[in-house]
PDB file of C-alpha atoms in Angstrom:
ATOM      1  CA  UNK A   1      26.066   4.484  83.660  1.00  0.00           C
ATOM      2  CA  UNK A   2      23.461   6.067  85.954  1.00  0.00           C
ATOM      3  CA  UNK A   3      24.612   9.652  85.479  1.00  0.00           C
ATOM      4  CA  UNK A   4      23.920  11.730  82.396  1.00  0.00           C
ATOM      5  CA  UNK A   5      26.875  12.399  80.137  1.00  0.00           C
ATOM      6  CA  UNK A   6      27.283  15.685  78.332  1.00  0.00           C
ATOM      7  CA  UNK A   7      27.694  15.521  74.562  1.00  0.00           C
ATOM      8  CA  UNK A   8      31.349  16.472  74.960  1.00  0.00           C
ATOM      9  CA  UNK A   9      31.936  13.653  77.459  1.00  0.00           C
ATOM     10  CA  UNK A  10      30.188  11.189  75.171  1.00  0.00           C
ATOM     11  CA  UNK A  11      32.287  12.319  72.208  1.00  0.00           C
ATOM     12  CA  UNK A  12      35.485  11.878  74.249  1.00  0.00           C
ATOM     13  CA  UNK A  13      34.379   8.429  75.403  1.00  0.00           C
ATOM     14  CA  UNK A  14      33.654   7.336  71.822  1.00  0.00           C
ATOM     15  CA  UNK A  15      36.999   8.668  70.636  1.00  0.00           C
ATOM     16  CA  UNK A  16      38.713   6.755  73.449  1.00  0.00           C
ATOM     17  CA  UNK A  17      36.852   3.595  72.422  1.00  0.00           C
ATOM     18  CA  UNK A  18      38.004   4.136  68.848  1.00  0.00           C
ATOM     19  CA  UNK A  19      41.601   4.405  70.037  1.00  0.00           C
ATOM     20  CA  UNK A  20      41.309   1.344  72.267  1.00  0.00           C
ATOM     21  CA  UNK A  21      39.684  -0.746  69.542  1.00  0.00           C
ATOM     22  CA  UNK A  22      42.091   0.355  66.852  1.00  0.00           C
ATOM     23  CA  UNK A  23      39.411   1.263  64.336  1.00  0.00           C
ATOM     24  CA  UNK A  24      36.765   3.938  63.817  1.00  0.00           C
ATOM     25  CA  UNK A  25      33.190   4.205  62.670  1.00  0.00           C
ATOM     26  CA  UNK A  26      33.144   7.576  60.889  1.00  0.00           C
ATOM     27  CA  UNK A  27      29.350   7.925  60.846  1.00  0.00           C
ATOM     28  CA  UNK A  28      28.975   7.482  64.610  1.00  0.00           C
ATOM     29  CA  UNK A  29      30.088  10.926  65.784  1.00  0.00           C
ATOM     30  CA  UNK A  30      27.877  12.872  63.343  1.00  0.00           C
ATOM     31  CA  UNK A  31      24.984  10.616  64.367  1.00  0.00           C
ATOM     32  CA  UNK A  32      25.583  11.428  68.045  1.00  0.00           C
ATOM     33  CA  UNK A  33      25.680  15.136  67.153  1.00  0.00           C
ATOM     34  CA  UNK A  34      22.387  14.903  65.269  1.00  0.00           C
ATOM     35  CA  UNK A  35      20.759  13.061  68.178  1.00  0.00           C
ATOM     36  CA  UNK A  36      21.983  15.759  70.562  1.00  0.00           C
ATOM     37  CA  UNK A  37      20.526  18.505  68.363  1.00  0.00           C
ATOM     38  CA  UNK A  38      17.216  16.653  68.041  1.00  0.00           C
ATOM     39  CA  UNK A  39      17.099  16.175  71.812  1.00  0.00           C
ATOM     40  CA  UNK A  40      17.655  19.900  72.371  1.00  0.00           C
ATOM     41  CA  UNK A  41      14.936  20.757  69.850  1.00  0.00           C
ATOM     42  CA  UNK A  42      12.482  18.382  71.514  1.00  0.00           C
ATOM     43  CA  UNK A  43      13.260  19.835  74.953  1.00  0.00           C
ATOM     44  CA  UNK A  44      12.499  23.335  73.667  1.00  0.00           C
ATOM     45  CA  UNK A  45       9.286  22.171  72.022  1.00  0.00           C
ATOM     46  CA  UNK A  46       8.198  20.381  75.203  1.00  0.00           C
ATOM     47  CA  UNK A  47       8.859  23.517  77.236  1.00  0.00           C
ATOM     48  CA  UNK A  48       6.837  25.586  74.760  1.00  0.00           C
ATOM     49  CA  UNK A  49       3.927  23.110  74.775  1.00  0.00           C
ATOM     50  CA  UNK A  50       3.871  22.897  78.569  1.00  0.00           C
ATOM     51  CA  UNK A  51       3.764  26.675  78.786  1.00  0.00           C
ATOM     52  CA  UNK A  52       0.955  26.808  76.214  1.00  0.00           C
ATOM     53  CA  UNK A  53      -0.983  24.110  78.089  1.00  0.00           C
ATOM     54  CA  UNK A  54      -0.622  25.982  81.377  1.00  0.00           C
ATOM     55  CA  UNK A  55      -1.902  29.168  79.756  1.00  0.00           C
ATOM     56  CA  UNK A  56      -4.731  27.323  78.030  1.00  0.00           C
ATOM     57  CA  UNK A  57      -5.953  25.772  81.279  1.00  0.00           C
ATOM     58  CA  UNK A  58      -6.331  29.105  83.020  1.00  0.00           C
ATOM     59  CA  UNK A  59      -8.271  30.640  80.117  1.00  0.00           C
ATOM     60  CA  UNK A  60     -10.599  27.647  79.826  1.00  0.00           C
ATOM     61  CA  UNK A  61     -11.336  27.814  83.566  1.00  0.00           C
ATOM     62  CA  UNK A  62     -12.417  31.423  83.223  1.00  0.00           C
ATOM     63  CA  UNK A  63     -14.567  30.511  80.235  1.00  0.00           C
ATOM     64  CA  UNK A  64     -16.203  27.736  82.216  1.00  0.00           C
ATOM     65  CA  UNK A  65     -17.009  30.090  85.101  1.00  0.00           C
ATOM     66  CA  UNK A  66     -18.534  32.584  82.638  1.00  0.00           C
ATOM     67  CA  UNK A  67     -20.650  29.836  81.155  1.00  0.00           C
ATOM     68  CA  UNK A  68     -21.735  28.726  84.632  1.00  0.00           C
ATOM     69  CA  UNK A  69     -22.685  32.311  85.503  1.00  0.00           C
ATOM     70  CA  UNK A  70     -24.698  32.624  82.299  1.00  0.00           C
ATOM     71  CA  UNK A  71     -26.532  29.368  82.968  1.00  0.00           C
ATOM     72  CA  UNK A  72     -27.411  30.460  86.515  1.00  0.00           C
ATOM     73  CA  UNK A  73     -29.149  33.566  85.175  1.00  0.00           C
TER      74      UNK A  73
END
């Protein structure tokens, strides 16, 4: 299982396992859905934080150069 499965593929695989086993765990599919939603939310938050960190670095560099210029005078 080296490749990433999409949520739809995972859902189909779980349903197939349910059929093969002859029983179901009703709470499993909603749990997988909630984990997928949480993963998507965390990916968006990570993207936002990385963007904010990249912007923050450039502004702090300019502030440092201004401070260095002021100290030279």
